[in-house]
XYZ file of C-alpha atoms in Angstrom:
617
model
C 95.273 130.622 49.459
C 98.295 132.070 51.214
C 96.428 133.868 54.071
C 96.656 130.855 56.413
C 100.451 130.477 56.188
C 101.470 133.253 58.669
C 98.967 131.737 61.125
C 100.351 128.296 60.713
C 103.942 129.592 61.188
C 102.906 131.470 64.293
C 101.215 128.323 65.750
C 104.279 126.328 64.904
C 106.570 128.848 66.694
C 104.239 128.782 69.780
C 104.286 124.933 69.760
C 108.121 124.886 69.459
C 108.410 127.332 72.364
C 106.109 125.228 74.530
C 108.091 122.068 73.695
C 111.359 123.899 74.628
C 109.764 124.965 77.908
C 108.666 121.416 78.662
C 112.151 120.179 77.816
C 113.593 122.751 80.279
C 111.294 121.385 82.923
C 112.606 117.857 82.361
C 110.755 114.606 81.787
C 108.636 113.753 84.904
C 108.499 110.027 85.665
C 107.576 108.463 89.043
C 109.276 105.121 88.266
C 108.282 101.884 90.073
C 109.701 100.600 93.344
C 111.431 97.368 92.509
C 113.317 96.357 95.676
C 113.608 97.381 99.354
C 116.185 96.490 101.951
C 114.825 97.109 105.426
C 117.409 97.920 108.139
C 116.903 98.732 111.849
C 115.521 102.250 111.580
C 116.003 102.854 107.837
C 115.327 101.241 104.491
C 117.106 101.373 101.130
C 114.580 101.769 98.265
C 115.359 101.116 94.568
C 113.172 102.496 91.833
C 113.389 101.475 88.158
C 112.657 104.392 85.876
C 111.807 103.639 82.181
C 112.949 106.624 80.066
C 111.282 106.561 76.598
C 112.883 107.586 73.321
C 114.286 109.897 71.909
C 117.730 109.603 73.327
C 120.369 112.120 74.028
C 121.116 114.317 77.045
C 117.892 114.304 79.117
C 116.852 115.717 82.441
C 114.696 113.034 84.101
C 112.714 114.126 87.151
C 111.771 111.177 89.421
C 108.672 112.385 91.180
C 106.737 111.446 94.359
C 109.701 110.765 96.624
C 108.488 110.034 100.184
C 108.505 112.507 103.061
C 111.063 110.406 104.958
C 113.685 110.340 102.158
C 117.237 111.040 103.229
C 118.409 113.565 100.618
C 122.142 112.866 100.944
C 121.596 109.215 100.096
C 120.323 109.637 96.518
C 122.232 107.540 93.971
C 121.380 106.877 90.350
C 122.837 104.293 87.987
C 122.245 102.852 84.535
C 120.409 99.605 84.002
C 120.857 99.167 80.225
C 123.262 101.595 78.577
C 122.283 105.040 79.943
C 125.083 107.264 81.259
C 124.279 109.206 84.466
C 125.956 112.598 84.662
C 124.503 114.035 87.904
C 121.808 113.603 90.509
C 120.356 116.193 92.839
C 117.464 116.340 95.317
C 114.961 119.163 95.427
C 111.683 119.911 97.062
C 109.017 122.470 96.147
C 105.694 123.598 97.427
C 102.491 122.748 95.577
C 98.879 123.747 95.908
C 97.720 120.180 96.236
C 99.397 117.013 97.522
C 100.380 114.923 94.495
C 99.593 111.497 95.939
C 96.327 109.912 94.895
C 95.316 108.688 98.273
C 95.941 112.149 99.767
C 93.946 113.806 97.013
C 91.031 111.497 97.714
C 91.270 112.230 101.364
C 91.382 116.011 100.646
C 88.271 115.605 98.562
C 86.525 113.656 101.312
C 87.450 116.424 103.820
C 86.129 119.136 101.549
C 82.874 117.167 101.132
C 82.504 116.882 104.856
C 83.186 120.609 105.255
C 80.547 121.348 102.668
C 78.088 119.134 104.597
C 78.941 121.041 107.717
C 78.269 124.345 105.976
C 74.904 123.028 104.718
C 74.099 121.831 108.180
C 74.949 125.238 109.673
C 72.804 126.987 107.039
C 69.834 124.647 107.874
C 70.200 125.446 111.539
C 70.280 129.148 110.610
C 67.089 128.743 108.588
C 65.355 127.074 111.571
C 66.448 129.997 113.726
C 65.000 132.426 111.237
C 61.691 130.483 111.248
C 61.588 130.704 115.065
C 62.093 134.434 114.870
C 59.272 134.679 112.347
C 56.914 132.623 114.567
C 57.811 134.954 117.499
C 56.858 137.974 115.406
C 53.690 136.274 114.183
C 52.712 135.545 117.784
C 53.372 139.196 118.738
C 51.068 140.184 115.803
C 48.270 137.705 116.484
C 47.848 138.351 120.248
C 47.033 142.128 120.031
C 44.921 141.518 116.941
C 42.867 138.826 118.759
C 42.326 141.125 121.815
C 41.174 144.008 119.619
C 38.747 141.763 117.746
C 37.353 140.462 120.988
C 36.763 144.086 122.098
C 34.838 144.887 118.927
C 32.903 141.560 119.082
C 34.143 140.351 115.669
C 36.408 137.531 116.936
C 36.797 134.671 114.408
C 37.427 131.576 116.563
C 38.194 129.306 113.620
C 40.945 131.659 112.465
C 42.468 131.815 115.872
C 42.343 128.029 116.147
C 43.978 127.627 112.845
C 46.784 130.115 113.582
C 47.432 128.482 116.983
C 47.624 125.041 115.498
C 49.912 126.355 112.794
C 52.293 127.850 115.391
C 52.448 124.709 117.490
C 52.983 122.498 114.417
C 55.726 124.713 113.131
C 57.485 124.907 116.584
C 57.277 121.107 116.924
C 58.708 120.721 113.411
C 61.506 123.209 114.214
C 62.384 121.437 117.494
C 62.546 118.065 115.695
C 64.662 119.648 112.912
C 67.050 121.149 115.409
C 67.550 117.868 117.237
C 68.255 116.150 113.934
C 70.563 118.890 112.711
C 72.448 119.120 116.028
C 73.094 115.396 115.951
C 74.199 115.662 112.311
C 76.541 118.493 113.204
C 78.061 116.368 115.948
C 78.558 113.445 113.611
C 80.083 115.625 110.933
C 82.535 117.139 113.423
C 83.628 113.616 114.552
C 83.895 112.515 110.913
C 86.007 115.569 109.977
C 88.264 114.950 112.973
C 88.822 111.339 111.897
C 89.479 112.266 108.264
C 92.053 114.961 109.342
C 93.787 112.405 111.567
C 93.880 109.906 108.735
C 95.321 112.536 106.370
C 97.988 113.349 108.966
C 98.902 109.697 109.177
C 99.210 109.619 105.378
C 101.202 112.783 104.982
C 103.172 112.985 108.217
C 105.044 116.257 108.031
C 104.909 116.463 104.257
C 102.224 119.148 104.073
C 101.903 120.190 100.430
C 105.518 119.631 99.417
C 106.743 117.414 96.637
C 110.216 115.826 96.717
C 111.992 114.975 93.512
C 115.257 113.609 92.266
C 116.601 115.394 89.194
C 118.794 113.082 87.065
C 120.856 114.413 84.152
C 121.740 111.522 81.962
C 122.630 110.532 78.444
C 119.930 108.139 77.226
C 120.257 105.668 74.283
C 118.251 106.467 71.179
C 115.779 103.692 71.794
C 115.284 104.807 75.404
C 116.790 103.320 78.556
C 116.334 102.386 82.176
C 117.673 104.106 85.282
C 117.822 102.834 88.815
C 117.427 105.357 91.640
C 118.333 104.287 95.161
C 117.674 106.276 98.324
C 117.395 105.732 102.039
C 114.158 106.411 103.946
C 113.760 106.787 107.761
C 110.902 105.500 109.875
C 111.304 101.907 108.749
C 112.384 99.033 110.916
C 111.911 95.320 111.618
C 112.227 92.866 114.477
C 112.278 89.034 114.473
C 109.629 86.891 116.148
C 108.978 83.134 116.178
C 106.294 80.526 116.382
C 107.592 77.199 117.661
C 105.457 74.192 117.117
C 106.509 71.023 118.947
C 105.741 67.449 117.995
C 106.991 65.216 120.776
C 106.044 62.003 118.931
C 108.105 62.895 115.886
C 110.891 64.388 118.019
C 110.692 67.519 115.840
C 110.036 71.204 116.229
C 108.762 73.414 113.344
C 110.279 76.795 113.713
C 108.449 79.642 111.989
C 110.705 82.637 111.565
C 108.743 85.855 111.157
C 109.638 89.512 110.799
C 107.492 92.305 112.249
C 108.035 95.200 109.807
C 106.945 98.776 110.380
C 107.320 101.395 107.754
C 106.028 104.948 107.821
C 108.218 106.297 105.072
C 105.313 107.943 103.270
C 105.146 105.658 100.265
C 103.661 102.215 99.727
C 105.900 99.295 98.722
C 103.859 97.350 96.207
C 105.087 94.031 94.748
C 108.719 94.517 95.748
C 111.644 92.176 96.294
C 112.239 92.620 100.031
C 115.398 92.010 102.020
C 115.794 92.281 105.794
C 119.131 93.244 107.196
C 120.769 94.015 110.517
C 123.554 95.888 108.826
C 123.855 99.633 109.323
C 123.582 101.841 106.216
C 126.403 104.300 106.785
C 126.673 107.773 105.416
C 130.188 108.090 106.771
C 132.460 105.801 104.803
C 135.748 106.218 106.769
C 136.508 104.251 109.957
C 136.930 106.410 113.135
C 140.609 107.374 113.629
C 142.342 105.907 116.686
C 144.160 108.597 118.677
C 147.277 107.962 120.861
C 146.670 107.236 124.538
C 148.715 109.185 127.092
C 148.797 108.326 130.817
C 150.457 109.982 133.837
C 151.048 109.267 137.535
C 149.489 111.166 140.364
C 149.741 110.919 144.136
C 146.842 109.323 146.073
C 144.401 111.857 147.534
C 144.624 112.233 151.346
C 141.987 110.187 153.113
C 141.185 107.982 150.126
C 140.361 104.407 150.950
C 140.289 101.276 148.835
C 136.995 99.692 148.210
C 138.152 96.094 148.229
C 135.776 93.805 146.378
C 133.291 96.544 145.759
C 135.730 98.061 143.354
C 135.507 95.054 141.056
C 131.716 95.554 140.868
C 132.313 99.209 140.179
C 134.460 98.189 137.276
C 131.692 96.242 135.590
C 129.095 98.999 136.188
C 131.416 101.633 134.703
C 132.376 99.357 131.841
C 128.653 98.724 130.960
C 127.935 102.487 130.918
C 130.960 103.198 128.750
C 130.011 100.304 126.328
C 126.602 101.873 125.999
C 128.084 105.290 125.240
C 130.426 103.843 122.669
C 127.575 101.947 120.976
C 125.487 105.205 120.814
C 128.303 107.188 119.263
C 128.934 104.527 116.616
C 125.204 104.195 115.871
C 124.818 107.983 115.339
C 128.050 108.118 113.314
C 126.988 105.276 110.984
C 123.440 106.568 110.503
C 124.634 110.031 109.620
C 122.647 111.627 112.434
C 125.515 113.650 113.800
C 126.374 114.817 117.326
C 122.981 116.582 117.441
C 121.191 113.245 117.543
C 122.590 112.479 120.962
C 120.545 114.863 122.967
C 117.162 114.684 121.164
C 116.558 110.969 121.717
C 115.434 110.477 118.093
C 117.483 109.197 115.222
C 114.967 110.540 112.832
C 115.033 113.995 114.244
C 118.821 113.951 114.080
C 118.733 112.827 110.504
C 116.192 115.471 109.523
C 118.319 118.094 111.082
C 121.459 116.815 109.383
C 119.920 116.902 105.893
C 119.140 120.630 106.201
C 122.702 121.594 106.952
C 125.309 122.957 104.436
C 127.775 120.838 102.585
C 130.440 119.296 104.749
C 128.140 119.157 107.799
C 128.224 115.326 108.121
C 132.007 115.250 107.772
C 132.344 117.856 110.579
C 129.882 115.929 112.732
C 131.763 112.696 112.119
C 134.898 114.360 113.414
C 133.043 115.334 116.602
C 131.752 111.842 117.043
C 135.191 110.386 116.442
C 136.552 112.591 119.225
C 133.776 111.314 121.455
C 134.443 107.688 120.602
C 138.146 108.171 121.385
C 137.315 109.783 124.731
C 135.136 106.868 125.682
C 137.862 104.373 124.517
C 140.409 106.310 126.654
C 138.129 106.093 129.706
C 137.625 102.355 129.171
C 141.410 101.700 128.860
C 142.202 103.831 131.977
C 139.508 102.002 133.876
C 141.208 98.709 132.953
C 144.543 100.042 134.123
C 143.343 101.191 137.589
C 140.545 98.750 138.435
C 141.177 95.875 140.817
C 140.019 92.231 140.675
C 138.921 92.317 137.011
C 137.477 88.870 136.207
C 136.580 88.804 132.497
C 136.769 85.214 131.461
C 136.898 84.060 135.202
C 133.385 84.607 136.275
C 132.961 88.284 135.308
C 130.041 89.399 133.167
C 130.411 89.512 129.437
C 129.260 92.506 127.318
C 128.261 90.938 123.975
C 127.466 93.561 121.416
C 124.922 93.217 118.589
C 127.250 95.295 116.429
C 129.131 92.102 115.553
C 125.929 90.363 114.311
C 125.182 91.409 110.719
C 122.792 89.127 108.797
C 120.666 89.497 105.711
C 117.569 87.628 104.777
C 116.124 87.906 101.251
C 112.506 86.892 101.050
C 111.736 84.208 98.532
C 108.583 85.898 97.118
C 107.777 89.471 96.237
C 105.648 91.243 98.796
C 103.688 94.461 99.370
C 103.860 96.675 102.411
C 101.793 99.876 102.789
C 103.087 102.900 104.680
C 101.164 102.678 107.970
C 101.663 102.930 111.732
C 101.111 99.333 112.873
C 103.561 96.419 112.695
C 103.042 93.997 109.828
C 104.040 90.387 109.967
C 105.998 88.779 107.162
C 107.265 85.189 107.218
C 110.970 84.803 106.609
C 111.283 81.038 106.638
C 109.825 77.840 107.993
C 112.341 75.257 109.337
C 111.784 71.729 110.614
C 114.388 71.092 113.343
C 115.211 67.846 115.143
C 114.457 68.241 118.840
C 115.467 66.508 122.108
C 112.481 66.931 124.426
C 112.850 66.760 128.168
C 111.189 67.800 131.427
C 113.002 70.247 133.593
C 112.499 70.773 137.366
C 114.385 73.283 139.573
C 112.614 72.983 142.949
C 114.964 75.567 144.494
C 113.119 78.033 142.217
C 109.669 76.533 141.622
C 107.596 73.365 142.225
C 106.423 73.407 138.584
C 107.946 70.998 136.060
C 108.401 72.396 132.523
C 108.473 70.810 129.052
C 111.498 71.900 127.080
C 113.479 70.897 124.039
C 117.041 71.234 122.870
C 117.385 72.280 119.211
C 120.355 72.810 116.894
C 120.258 75.489 114.255
C 121.177 73.245 111.297
C 119.683 75.663 108.741
C 121.427 78.203 106.575
C 120.534 81.364 108.477
C 121.440 82.973 111.769
C 118.503 83.285 114.170
C 118.319 86.742 115.792
C 117.089 87.256 119.349
C 113.319 87.754 119.456
C 110.108 86.746 121.195
C 108.496 83.458 120.495
C 105.102 81.820 120.933
C 105.155 78.071 121.749
C 102.582 75.496 120.591
C 102.477 71.840 121.712
C 100.030 69.340 120.297
C 98.384 72.232 118.437
C 97.754 74.206 121.603
C 99.302 77.517 122.617
C 101.283 76.886 125.831
C 103.159 80.180 126.368
C 105.655 82.623 125.263
C 109.400 83.132 125.662
C 112.516 84.468 124.026
C 114.920 82.970 121.514
C 118.456 84.227 121.798
C 120.754 85.000 118.884
C 121.696 81.561 117.466
C 124.529 81.046 115.013
C 124.445 78.349 112.347
C 125.237 75.015 114.018
C 124.644 76.388 117.562
C 122.468 74.597 120.100
C 119.688 76.402 122.046
C 116.681 75.631 124.210
C 113.055 76.445 123.873
C 110.176 75.998 126.376
C 106.757 74.427 125.913
C 105.100 75.398 129.207
C 104.200 73.621 132.467
C 103.509 69.832 132.733
C 100.732 69.964 135.324
C 100.994 66.169 135.949
C 104.389 66.578 137.666
C 105.450 68.414 140.808
C 108.814 68.872 142.440
C 109.793 69.885 145.995
C 113.001 70.659 147.915
C 113.562 70.477 151.692
C 116.478 70.976 153.993
C 116.388 67.954 156.255
C 119.324 68.525 158.464
C 122.183 70.918 159.144
C 125.172 70.276 161.493
C 128.052 72.532 162.496
C 131.368 71.312 163.923
C 134.836 72.799 164.409
C 137.992 71.031 163.109
C 141.139 72.870 164.236
C 140.746 76.447 163.109
C 138.014 75.667 160.598
C 134.236 75.546 160.919
C 132.520 72.644 159.122
C 128.926 72.834 157.968
C 126.960 69.871 156.646
C 123.676 70.260 154.833
C 121.313 67.416 153.916
C 118.700 68.053 151.239
C 115.699 66.008 150.167
C 114.355 66.405 146.611
C 111.126 64.734 145.463
C 109.315 64.534 142.174
C 105.710 63.332 142.098
C 103.849 62.158 139.029
C 100.083 62.484 138.963
C 99.779 61.158 135.406
C 99.231 57.771 133.932
C 102.506 57.621 131.993
C 106.067 57.366 133.366
C 108.403 60.317 132.779
C 112.091 61.169 133.038
C 112.723 64.521 134.693
C 115.912 66.569 134.512
C 116.104 67.528 138.174
C 118.454 70.404 138.928
C 119.879 72.060 142.012
C 123.208 73.707 142.953
C 125.963 74.045 145.396
C 127.777 77.395 146.068
C 130.961 78.429 144.367
C 133.550 80.993 145.478
C 136.026 83.107 143.624
C 138.714 82.610 146.272
C 140.085 79.532 148.014
C 139.011 80.626 151.472
C 135.884 78.341 151.388
C 136.061 74.617 150.552
C 132.768 73.380 149.094
C 132.105 69.748 148.199
C 129.209 67.551 147.263
C 129.723 65.032 150.068
C 127.249 62.443 148.896
C 124.290 61.842 146.632
C 121.764 58.996 146.574
C 121.995 58.936 142.784
C 124.935 59.863 140.632
C 124.750 63.202 138.863
C 124.252 63.169 135.111
C 127.152 61.983 132.943
C 126.000 64.089 129.997
C 129.213 65.414 128.380
C 127.941 69.029 127.745
C 126.754 69.191 131.363
C 129.976 67.874 132.801
C 132.040 70.253 130.648
C 130.254 73.468 131.542
C 127.506 73.472 134.142
C 129.043 71.003 136.578
C 132.053 73.253 136.965
C 129.823 76.114 137.990
C 128.340 74.120 140.932
C 125.237 73.122 139.104
C 123.809 69.717 139.989
C 121.725 67.587 137.570
C 120.050 64.221 137.829
C 118.137 62.507 135.014
C 115.487 61.027 137.227
C 112.932 58.400 136.111
C 109.508 58.840 137.682
C 106.895 56.052 137.532
C 103.268 56.726 136.753
C 101.096 57.668 139.736
C 104.290 58.114 141.837
C 102.608 60.100 144.676
C 103.571 60.507 148.294
C 105.816 57.709 149.470
C 106.089 56.403 145.904
C 107.581 59.682 144.629
C 111.071 59.647 143.078
C 113.648 60.946 145.558
C 117.144 62.406 145.516
C 119.044 62.975 148.801
C 122.327 64.858 148.733
C 124.761 66.258 151.232
C 126.763 69.461 150.861
C 129.799 70.277 152.955
C 131.418 73.700 153.593
C 134.720 74.370 155.419
C 136.120 77.795 156.146
C 137.867 79.854 158.827
C 135.738 79.843 161.959
C 136.366 83.514 162.493
C 134.533 84.291 159.230
C 130.920 84.154 158.217
C 129.193 83.340 154.920
C 127.752 86.128 152.796
C 126.000 85.910 149.385
C 127.646 87.501 146.442
C 125.623 89.382 143.810
C 125.139 87.629 140.543
C 127.579 89.056 138.013
C 127.228 86.486 135.249
C 124.737 86.399 132.345
């Protein structure tokens, strides 16, 4: 009766040892992705990990982290009572990729390779049959000749053997054609499968990435939340604008084109889109003192006059771009190495393989670069001439100041794949003021447009749009960044029933004292080939000058320019002319609506007129 006890004790000891070894390895749990915040270039992923009882100090290994995970970004926290002690990232090589879709693809590749091996063996067998037939032919021919010499030739046997050889060679030829075609198809299939596997795995190979969390878990079990950044994820806004002229309304569909190749699928997640920058460097860059000195002009140096003002803006734009690049690299944690390789992902991958303190050292280098750029910008301001910011000079608006976040109302799924995937952010009905716009100095076409006001609760980011009017696609365009409460314009294509023209009718030149006086008479027409009257916003312009050496006036106009308050306050001061011109139906030829205006220029008769490059927006 007692003979089984030592065996039972031994089995119990072995079982205890195995349990201890399993405990040493930690509890492996993949968790479930609950929410994702997509930035421009990266995404913040949050997984919920349910840790079962028993409680106590536990090592929880969160498995199947994606290939594009940023190791330095791992952060774990308790959801319901657990106490996180430490988190670390590790990766290890495995014999087989752990993801189900990759395992299925590997199995399909192995099956195709087996089919290729079978195909090659069948071709080899056909080759062996051809060799056998050749040998048979070499045996039959001498034998037949010898039988003919002895007078014992069996014609029926020869006939049978000949027919057999021809039938076999025909069958072999047919088989070879079929097998060669099959070999080609299998090679193409294998090539496609290998490309698909590469798209799934990226650079992962056969490596698993894990987060090892050491935590104190409640006795009944608990939940942990693991957050981490992934690269190769981004989004961009796009719009569909559907106009209803009768209802004086535009339906604005705000979409997001999202691309994520992080290496993991986001299934049924709460998604947020953000233009913020997830920063791995928490401190602001330190501002260094600026020192200047005087130096004597170089012999033979000459001033550049007005060209120097243009140089200022060109140099300022280049410096602004450099500063923006430094800040982007600093905030994304890519380091100074990301500047030369042209890839934020490459810079990030390099940064995460470096020793502790690498990012801090790189941040110092980038801070030095930012200060050097800022020094160059301030010195440029000190030495440049004719700086016109706020007085006709170009502005350099930066997207760094625009940081918005959109949380999608419904949970969504987004697989890891190469193409862009469209997600709707919001649909907004917006009151619209429709009008027809003509600028015959630029084009004879007349366009349908509308003025909208962003009276919603979200900022609209700059992005492409597709316009629809009366249910028909009429063209594309671009929506600028629009703040809440800001007014903007959208286009709805060409109105082919209207046409506008511009003609210089007369030009006279006289001299008054020391001044030359030029008078220009222009004739603008708008024709309406349609059956309904229309009001056209007809635009033109007179020149402007930065200095007072040319006097420019609108001498006369057959119709008063528009009294619209917004136009008078901004565009009119820039020399822009606008008439709100009613055009009757079938107003063609002499019945066309007409505007005649005269422009007058006065300047020193020793000088000539030259055009200035456009420096505004």
